[in-house]
């Protein structure tokens, strides 16, 4: 390759890395922690918590009890049992007799042109009476002040929806491996690009995390609720997109001291957890996936090539692509209050994330769609109902 062309590639690569680092750091730093609450408001705000569950017998009782332990809010809890086949209905029935504020709804059949979870959320929202709605999952656990702190933060920021990033629950005596934690840092960086853009009110930005999606009831109705998202796999993020398109503001805050999720605790578990929705995050676009892979793969590889052309200035500039992922991952680790040294593995974690994406693509293409909560949804149907 002629030296002049290689120099242009090196200078361009260095510039792209500098721009990417600036954007990633800006996104990470835009996420603030949820403020503490000095006292509960009077009168307490009205809140309806909506949980869609399917076969959650192992975790739903703990989730229900922690939601109902919320302080400082006038609470209604709606749990929608979406065609469960385990002991979930029996557990919910027992809890309903114990807690008058718990309302359970059972769905026996799924209507056409609906994803099960989106339909269950839609059904639950129809029975909600609170001024605020909180959409969460059956494996999410909240501190007693989670809801009032989130509502107070939303009111203080004058935003209609507010989402919180959760802490990850790990099984007893299990510590995350360094490589797994590095992969999670890269995953958080990807998510934070979306969340950071929403925090800066960028056009077509979207903030939403299924663990804790809080929204004003009137705003939810204004944007069409889950009926507008009936075939969206990434309904949490797309809810934020609908809000932004309505010219309203949303915010994402770090909520790891008030929200805990029981999610993938290993790299194979992460691969399985994202199998159905990693490709959905880019609207099931194969050309975009190929373009991103080639572009980001080049950014990853060219700095290594530049090492062989040192001490040329252009090669030095391109080589900044080697330490920058580590630096950015270190900032993310500090923001998460995680140990810092797994950030050293960020250059390895990036290709692993790409592998998770392509596993999602190949699995979806091989199946001709996705399987979620034991229901199969054809790819053509999902593409027809996407919010783009």
CSV table of C-alpha atoms in Angstrom, one decimal:
chain,number,residue,atom,x,y,z
A,1,UNK,CA,0.0,0.0,0.0
A,2,UNK,CA,1.5,3.4,-0.9
A,3,UNK,CA,2.8,5.3,2.1
A,4,UNK,CA,0.7,8.4,1.4
A,5,UNK,CA,-2.6,6.4,1.4
A,6,UNK,CA,-1.5,4.6,4.6
A,7,UNK,CA,-0.7,8.0,6.2
A,8,UNK,CA,-4.2,9.2,5.3
A,9,UNK,CA,-5.7,6.1,6.9
A,10,UNK,CA,-3.6,6.6,10.0
A,11,UNK,CA,-4.5,10.3,10.4
A,12,UNK,CA,-8.2,9.5,9.8
A,13,UNK,CA,-8.2,6.6,12.3
A,14,UNK,CA,-6.6,8.8,15.0
A,15,UNK,CA,-9.2,11.5,14.4
A,16,UNK,CA,-12.1,9.1,14.5
A,17,UNK,CA,-10.8,7.6,17.8
A,18,UNK,CA,-10.5,11.1,19.3
A,19,UNK,CA,-14.0,12.0,18.2
A,20,UNK,CA,-15.4,8.6,19.5
A,21,UNK,CA,-13.6,9.0,22.8
A,22,UNK,CA,-15.0,12.5,23.3
A,23,UNK,CA,-18.5,11.3,22.5
A,24,UNK,CA,-18.3,8.3,24.8
A,25,UNK,CA,-16.8,10.3,27.7
A,26,UNK,CA,-19.4,13.0,27.3
A,27,UNK,CA,-22.1,10.3,27.5
A,28,UNK,CA,-20.7,8.6,30.5
A,29,UNK,CA,-20.2,11.9,32.4
A,30,UNK,CA,-23.7,13.0,31.6
A,31,UNK,CA,-25.2,10.2,33.8
A,32,UNK,CA,-25.7,11.5,37.3
A,33,UNK,CA,-26.7,9.5,40.3
A,34,UNK,CA,-30.2,9.7,41.6
A,35,UNK,CA,-30.4,12.2,44.4
A,36,UNK,CA,-31.2,11.3,47.9
A,37,UNK,CA,-34.5,12.4,49.4
A,38,UNK,CA,-34.5,14.4,52.6
A,39,UNK,CA,-38.2,13.8,53.4
A,40,UNK,CA,-41.2,12.3,51.7
A,41,UNK,CA,-43.6,14.6,49.9
A,42,UNK,CA,-47.0,15.4,51.3
A,43,UNK,CA,-49.4,14.5,50.0
A,44,UNK,CA,-47.6,11.4,48.5
A,45,UNK,CA,-47.7,11.1,44.7
A,46,UNK,CA,-49.9,8.4,43.2
A,47,UNK,CA,-48.0,5.6,41.5
A,48,UNK,CA,-49.1,2.5,39.6
A,49,UNK,CA,-46.3,-0.1,39.3
A,50,UNK,CA,-46.9,-2.5,36.3
A,51,UNK,CA,-45.1,-5.8,36.1
A,52,UNK,CA,-45.5,-8.3,33.3
A,53,UNK,CA,-44.5,-11.8,34.3
A,54,UNK,CA,-44.3,-15.2,32.7
A,55,UNK,CA,-43.0,-18.2,34.7
A,56,UNK,CA,-41.4,-16.2,37.4
A,57,UNK,CA,-42.3,-18.4,40.3
A,58,UNK,CA,-38.7,-18.4,41.6
A,59,UNK,CA,-38.6,-14.6,42.0
A,60,UNK,CA,-42.0,-12.9,41.8
A,61,UNK,CA,-42.8,-13.1,45.5
A,62,UNK,CA,-39.6,-11.2,46.5
A,63,UNK,CA,-40.3,-8.6,43.8
A,64,UNK,CA,-43.9,-8.1,44.9
A,65,UNK,CA,-43.0,-7.7,48.6
A,66,UNK,CA,-40.3,-5.2,47.8
A,67,UNK,CA,-42.5,-3.1,45.5
A,68,UNK,CA,-45.2,-3.0,48.2
A,69,UNK,CA,-42.7,-1.9,50.7
A,70,UNK,CA,-42.2,1.4,48.9
A,71,UNK,CA,-42.5,4.4,51.2
A,72,UNK,CA,-43.7,7.9,50.5
A,73,UNK,CA,-46.0,7.0,47.6
A,74,UNK,CA,-49.7,6.2,47.3
A,75,UNK,CA,-49.1,2.8,45.6
A,76,UNK,CA,-51.0,0.5,43.3
A,77,UNK,CA,-49.3,-2.6,42.1
A,78,UNK,CA,-50.5,-4.4,39.0
A,79,UNK,CA,-49.0,-7.8,38.1
A,80,UNK,CA,-50.0,-9.2,34.7
A,81,UNK,CA,-49.6,-12.9,34.5
A,82,UNK,CA,-48.9,-13.6,30.8
A,83,UNK,CA,-49.7,-17.2,30.2
A,84,UNK,CA,-47.5,-18.7,32.9
A,85,UNK,CA,-47.2,-22.4,33.2
A,86,UNK,CA,-45.4,-22.7,36.5
A,87,UNK,CA,-46.6,-21.8,40.0
A,88,UNK,CA,-46.7,-18.0,39.3
A,89,UNK,CA,-50.5,-17.8,39.3
A,90,UNK,CA,-50.8,-19.6,42.6
A,91,UNK,CA,-48.1,-17.4,44.2
A,92,UNK,CA,-49.9,-14.3,42.9
A,93,UNK,CA,-53.2,-15.5,44.2
A,94,UNK,CA,-51.8,-16.0,47.7
A,95,UNK,CA,-50.2,-12.5,47.6
A,96,UNK,CA,-53.4,-10.9,46.4
A,97,UNK,CA,-55.2,-12.1,49.6
A,98,UNK,CA,-52.4,-10.8,51.7
A,99,UNK,CA,-52.1,-7.3,50.0
A,100,UNK,CA,-55.2,-5.3,49.0
A,101,UNK,CA,-53.0,-2.9,47.0
A,102,UNK,CA,-52.0,-5.8,44.7
A,103,UNK,CA,-54.1,-6.3,41.6
A,104,UNK,CA,-53.4,-9.4,39.4
A,105,UNK,CA,-54.6,-9.8,35.8
A,106,UNK,CA,-54.3,-13.1,33.9
A,107,UNK,CA,-53.8,-13.3,30.2
A,108,UNK,CA,-54.8,-16.7,28.7
A,109,UNK,CA,-54.2,-16.0,25.0
A,110,UNK,CA,-52.0,-13.6,23.0
A,111,UNK,CA,-53.8,-11.5,20.4
A,112,UNK,CA,-52.4,-11.3,16.9
A,113,UNK,CA,-49.7,-8.7,16.1
A,114,UNK,CA,-48.6,-8.3,19.6
A,115,UNK,CA,-45.4,-9.2,21.5
A,116,UNK,CA,-46.5,-10.9,24.8
A,117,UNK,CA,-44.7,-8.5,27.1
A,118,UNK,CA,-45.8,-5.4,25.3
A,119,UNK,CA,-49.4,-6.7,25.3
A,120,UNK,CA,-49.2,-7.5,29.1
A,121,UNK,CA,-47.8,-4.0,29.8
A,122,UNK,CA,-50.6,-2.5,27.7
A,123,UNK,CA,-53.3,-4.5,29.6
A,124,UNK,CA,-51.8,-3.5,32.9
A,125,UNK,CA,-51.7,0.1,32.1
A,126,UNK,CA,-55.4,0.1,31.3
A,127,UNK,CA,-56.1,-0.6,35.0
A,128,UNK,CA,-53.6,1.9,36.3
A,129,UNK,CA,-55.0,4.8,38.4
A,130,UNK,CA,-51.8,6.6,39.4
A,131,UNK,CA,-50.5,9.9,38.1
A,132,UNK,CA,-47.2,8.1,37.5
A,133,UNK,CA,-46.6,4.7,35.9
A,134,UNK,CA,-43.6,2.5,36.7
A,135,UNK,CA,-42.9,-0.3,34.3
A,136,UNK,CA,-40.5,-2.9,35.7
A,137,UNK,CA,-39.8,-6.7,35.6
A,138,UNK,CA,-40.5,-9.7,37.8
A,139,UNK,CA,-36.8,-10.1,38.6
A,140,UNK,CA,-36.2,-6.5,39.8
A,141,UNK,CA,-35.8,-5.6,43.4
A,142,UNK,CA,-36.2,-2.1,44.8
A,143,UNK,CA,-35.1,-0.3,47.9
A,144,UNK,CA,-38.0,1.1,50.0
A,145,UNK,CA,-37.2,4.7,48.8
A,146,UNK,CA,-36.7,3.9,45.1
A,147,UNK,CA,-40.1,5.2,43.8
A,148,UNK,CA,-40.3,8.4,45.8
A,149,UNK,CA,-36.7,9.3,44.9
A,150,UNK,CA,-37.3,8.7,41.2
A,151,UNK,CA,-40.5,10.7,41.2
A,152,UNK,CA,-38.9,13.6,43.1
A,153,UNK,CA,-35.9,13.5,40.6
A,154,UNK,CA,-38.3,13.6,37.6
A,155,UNK,CA,-40.2,16.5,39.1
A,156,UNK,CA,-37.0,18.4,39.9
A,157,UNK,CA,-35.7,17.9,36.4
A,158,UNK,CA,-39.1,18.7,34.9
A,159,UNK,CA,-39.1,15.5,32.7
A,160,UNK,CA,-41.9,13.2,32.0
A,161,UNK,CA,-40.1,9.9,31.8
A,162,UNK,CA,-37.1,8.9,33.9
A,163,UNK,CA,-35.2,5.6,33.8
A,164,UNK,CA,-32.7,4.2,36.3
A,165,UNK,CA,-29.7,2.0,35.6
A,166,UNK,CA,-29.7,-1.0,38.0
A,167,UNK,CA,-27.2,-2.8,40.0
A,168,UNK,CA,-26.6,-6.4,38.9
A,169,UNK,CA,-27.5,-9.2,41.3
A,170,UNK,CA,-24.9,-12.0,41.4
A,171,UNK,CA,-25.6,-15.4,43.0
A,172,UNK,CA,-24.2,-15.9,46.5
A,173,UNK,CA,-20.5,-16.4,46.7
A,174,UNK,CA,-20.1,-15.6,42.9
A,175,UNK,CA,-17.6,-12.9,42.0
A,176,UNK,CA,-17.6,-11.5,38.4
A,177,UNK,CA,-14.5,-12.4,36.4
A,178,UNK,CA,-12.4,-9.6,35.1
A,179,UNK,CA,-13.2,-10.4,31.5
A,180,UNK,CA,-16.9,-10.5,32.2
A,181,UNK,CA,-16.7,-7.2,34.0
A,182,UNK,CA,-14.8,-5.7,31.1
A,183,UNK,CA,-17.4,-6.9,28.6
A,184,UNK,CA,-20.1,-5.4,30.8
A,185,UNK,CA,-18.2,-2.1,30.8
A,186,UNK,CA,-18.2,-2.0,27.0
A,187,UNK,CA,-21.9,-2.9,27.0
A,188,UNK,CA,-22.6,0.0,29.4
A,189,UNK,CA,-20.7,2.3,27.2
A,190,UNK,CA,-22.9,1.4,24.2
A,191,UNK,CA,-26.0,1.9,26.3
A,192,UNK,CA,-24.7,5.2,27.6
A,193,UNK,CA,-24.4,6.6,24.1
A,194,UNK,CA,-28.2,6.4,23.9
A,195,UNK,CA,-28.8,7.5,27.5
A,196,UNK,CA,-26.3,10.4,27.2
A,197,UNK,CA,-27.9,11.7,24.0
A,198,UNK,CA,-31.3,11.6,25.7
A,199,UNK,CA,-29.9,13.5,28.7
A,200,UNK,CA,-28.7,16.2,26.2
A,201,UNK,CA,-32.2,16.3,24.5
A,202,UNK,CA,-30.7,15.2,21.1
A,203,UNK,CA,-33.2,14.6,18.3
A,204,UNK,CA,-34.4,11.0,18.0
A,205,UNK,CA,-32.7,10.1,21.3
A,206,UNK,CA,-34.1,7.4,23.5
A,207,UNK,CA,-33.7,6.5,27.1
A,208,UNK,CA,-35.3,3.5,28.6
A,209,UNK,CA,-34.3,0.5,30.7
A,210,UNK,CA,-36.8,-2.3,31.4
A,211,UNK,CA,-35.7,-2.6,35.0
A,212,UNK,CA,-37.1,0.9,35.9
A,213,UNK,CA,-39.0,2.9,33.4
A,214,UNK,CA,-41.0,5.7,35.1
A,215,UNK,CA,-43.4,7.9,33.1
A,216,UNK,CA,-46.2,10.3,33.8
A,217,UNK,CA,-49.6,8.6,33.0
A,218,UNK,CA,-50.8,11.5,30.9
A,219,UNK,CA,-47.5,11.4,28.8
A,220,UNK,CA,-47.9,7.7,28.4
A,221,UNK,CA,-51.4,8.1,27.0
A,222,UNK,CA,-50.3,11.1,24.8
A,223,UNK,CA,-47.7,9.0,23.0
A,224,UNK,CA,-50.0,6.0,22.5
A,225,UNK,CA,-48.6,3.8,25.2
A,226,UNK,CA,-47.6,0.2,24.4
A,227,UNK,CA,-50.2,0.1,21.7
A,228,UNK,CA,-47.7,2.1,19.6
A,229,UNK,CA,-45.0,-0.5,20.6
A,230,UNK,CA,-47.0,-3.7,20.1
A,231,UNK,CA,-44.3,-5.4,18.1
A,232,UNK,CA,-41.2,-3.8,19.6
A,233,UNK,CA,-38.6,-6.1,21.2
A,234,UNK,CA,-36.8,-3.0,22.6
A,235,UNK,CA,-40.0,-1.5,23.9
A,236,UNK,CA,-38.2,0.2,26.9
A,237,UNK,CA,-35.9,2.2,24.6
A,238,UNK,CA,-38.5,2.9,22.0
A,239,UNK,CA,-40.9,4.3,24.7
A,240,UNK,CA,-38.2,6.9,25.2
A,241,UNK,CA,-38.0,7.5,21.5
A,242,UNK,CA,-41.8,8.2,21.3
A,243,UNK,CA,-41.4,10.7,24.2
A,244,UNK,CA,-38.6,12.6,22.4
A,245,UNK,CA,-40.6,12.7,19.2
A,246,UNK,CA,-43.4,14.3,21.1
A,247,UNK,CA,-40.9,17.1,21.9
A,248,UNK,CA,-40.8,16.0,25.6
A,249,UNK,CA,-37.7,15.4,27.7
A,250,UNK,CA,-36.5,12.2,29.3
A,251,UNK,CA,-33.6,11.5,31.6
A,252,UNK,CA,-31.5,8.6,32.7
A,253,UNK,CA,-29.9,8.4,36.1
A,254,UNK,CA,-27.6,5.9,37.8
A,255,UNK,CA,-29.8,4.0,40.3
A,256,UNK,CA,-27.6,1.2,41.4
A,257,UNK,CA,-28.3,2.0,45.1
A,258,UNK,CA,-32.0,1.6,44.7
A,259,UNK,CA,-32.6,-0.9,41.8
A,260,UNK,CA,-31.2,-4.4,41.5
A,261,UNK,CA,-31.7,-6.8,38.6
A,262,UNK,CA,-31.2,-10.5,38.4
A,263,UNK,CA,-29.6,-10.6,35.0
A,264,UNK,CA,-26.8,-12.4,33.1
A,265,UNK,CA,-23.8,-13.0,35.4
A,266,UNK,CA,-21.5,-14.6,32.9
A,267,UNK,CA,-20.4,-14.0,29.3
A,268,UNK,CA,-22.4,-17.1,28.0
A,269,UNK,CA,-25.3,-15.8,30.0
A,270,UNK,CA,-24.9,-12.3,28.4
A,271,UNK,CA,-24.9,-14.0,25.0
A,272,UNK,CA,-28.2,-15.7,25.8
A,273,UNK,CA,-29.8,-12.7,27.4
A,274,UNK,CA,-29.1,-10.5,24.3
A,275,UNK,CA,-29.8,-13.1,21.7
A,276,UNK,CA,-33.3,-11.9,21.1
A,277,UNK,CA,-32.8,-8.1,21.3
A,278,UNK,CA,-29.2,-7.2,20.4
A,279,UNK,CA,-30.0,-7.1,16.7
A,280,UNK,CA,-33.3,-5.5,17.4
A,281,UNK,CA,-31.4,-2.6,18.9
A,282,UNK,CA,-30.4,-1.6,15.3
A,283,UNK,CA,-33.9,-2.4,13.9
A,284,UNK,CA,-32.9,-5.8,12.5
A,285,UNK,CA,-30.8,-4.1,9.8
A,286,UNK,CA,-28.3,-6.5,8.3
A,287,UNK,CA,-26.5,-3.8,6.1
A,288,UNK,CA,-26.1,-1.6,9.2
A,289,UNK,CA,-24.7,-4.5,11.2
A,290,UNK,CA,-22.2,-5.3,8.5
A,291,UNK,CA,-21.2,-1.6,8.1
A,292,UNK,CA,-20.8,-1.2,11.9
A,293,UNK,CA,-18.7,-4.4,12.1
A,294,UNK,CA,-16.4,-3.4,9.3
A,295,UNK,CA,-16.1,0.2,10.5
A,296,UNK,CA,-15.5,-0.6,14.2
A,297,UNK,CA,-13.3,-3.6,13.3
A,298,UNK,CA,-11.1,-1.3,11.2
A,299,UNK,CA,-10.9,1.1,14.1
A,300,UNK,CA,-9.8,-1.7,16.3
A,301,UNK,CA,-7.3,-3.2,13.9
A,302,UNK,CA,-5.6,-0.2,12.3
A,303,UNK,CA,-4.0,1.1,15.6
A,304,UNK,CA,-2.3,-2.3,15.9
A,305,UNK,CA,-1.0,-2.0,12.3
A,306,UNK,CA,0.3,1.5,13.1
A,307,UNK,CA,2.7,0.0,15.7
A,308,UNK,CA,4.8,-1.4,12.9
A,309,UNK,CA,5.2,2.1,11.3
A,310,UNK,CA,6.4,4.0,14.4
A,311,UNK,CA,7.9,6.5,14.9
A,312,UNK,CA,6.0,8.2,12.0
A,313,UNK,CA,3.7,10.9,13.4
A,314,UNK,CA,0.7,9.5,11.6
A,315,UNK,CA,1.3,6.1,13.1
A,316,UNK,CA,1.6,7.7,16.6
A,317,UNK,CA,-1.8,9.4,16.0
A,318,UNK,CA,-3.5,6.2,14.9
A,319,UNK,CA,-2.0,4.2,17.8
A,320,UNK,CA,-4.0,6.3,20.3
A,321,UNK,CA,-6.8,3.8,19.4
A,322,UNK,CA,-5.0,1.3,21.6
A,323,UNK,CA,-5.1,3.1,25.0
A,324,UNK,CA,-8.3,5.0,24.5
A,325,UNK,CA,-10.7,2.1,25.0
A,326,UNK,CA,-8.9,1.3,28.2
A,327,UNK,CA,-9.2,5.0,29.3
A,328,UNK,CA,-12.9,5.2,28.5
A,329,UNK,CA,-13.6,1.8,30.2
A,330,UNK,CA,-11.8,3.1,33.3
A,331,UNK,CA,-14.0,6.1,33.4
A,332,UNK,CA,-17.0,3.9,33.1
A,333,UNK,CA,-15.7,1.6,35.8
A,334,UNK,CA,-15.2,4.6,38.1
A,335,UNK,CA,-18.7,5.8,37.3
A,336,UNK,CA,-20.1,2.4,38.2
A,337,UNK,CA,-17.9,2.2,41.3
A,338,UNK,CA,-16.4,-1.0,40.0
A,339,UNK,CA,-12.8,-2.2,40.3
A,340,UNK,CA,-10.7,-0.4,37.7
A,341,UNK,CA,-8.2,-3.0,36.5
A,342,UNK,CA,-10.7,-5.1,34.3
A,343,UNK,CA,-10.8,-2.0,32.0
A,344,UNK,CA,-7.3,-3.1,30.8
A,345,UNK,CA,-9.2,-5.9,29.0
A,346,UNK,CA,-11.3,-3.5,27.0
A,347,UNK,CA,-9.5,-4.2,23.7
A,348,UNK,CA,-10.6,-7.9,24.1
A,349,UNK,CA,-14.1,-7.0,25.3
A,350,UNK,CA,-14.9,-5.0,22.1
A,351,UNK,CA,-14.7,-8.0,19.8
A,352,UNK,CA,-16.7,-10.1,22.3
A,353,UNK,CA,-19.5,-7.6,22.1
A,354,UNK,CA,-19.4,-7.8,18.3
A,355,UNK,CA,-19.6,-11.6,18.7
A,356,UNK,CA,-22.7,-11.2,20.9
A,357,UNK,CA,-24.3,-9.0,18.1
A,358,UNK,CA,-23.6,-11.6,15.4
A,359,UNK,CA,-24.8,-14.4,17.5
A,360,UNK,CA,-28.1,-12.5,17.8
A,361,UNK,CA,-28.1,-12.0,14.0
A,362,UNK,CA,-27.3,-15.6,13.1
A,363,UNK,CA,-29.7,-17.0,15.6
A,364,UNK,CA,-32.6,-14.8,14.4
A,365,UNK,CA,-31.9,-15.5,10.8
A,366,UNK,CA,-31.6,-19.3,11.4
A,367,UNK,CA,-34.9,-19.3,13.2
A,368,UNK,CA,-36.6,-16.8,10.9
A,369,UNK,CA,-37.5,-14.7,14.0
A,370,UNK,CA,-37.1,-14.6,17.7
A,371,UNK,CA,-38.4,-16.8,20.5
A,372,UNK,CA,-39.3,-14.8,23.6
A,373,UNK,CA,-41.0,-16.2,26.7
A,374,UNK,CA,-41.8,-19.4,24.7
A,375,UNK,CA,-43.6,-17.5,21.9
A,376,UNK,CA,-42.1,-17.3,18.4
A,377,UNK,CA,-42.3,-14.0,16.5
A,378,UNK,CA,-41.4,-14.1,12.7
A,379,UNK,CA,-38.8,-11.6,11.6
A,380,UNK,CA,-41.0,-10.2,8.9
A,381,UNK,CA,-43.7,-9.5,11.4
A,382,UNK,CA,-41.3,-7.8,13.8
A,383,UNK,CA,-39.8,-5.6,11.0
A,384,UNK,CA,-43.3,-4.6,10.0
A,385,UNK,CA,-44.1,-3.2,13.5
A,386,UNK,CA,-40.9,-1.4,14.3
A,387,UNK,CA,-40.8,2.2,15.4
A,388,UNK,CA,-38.0,3.7,13.3
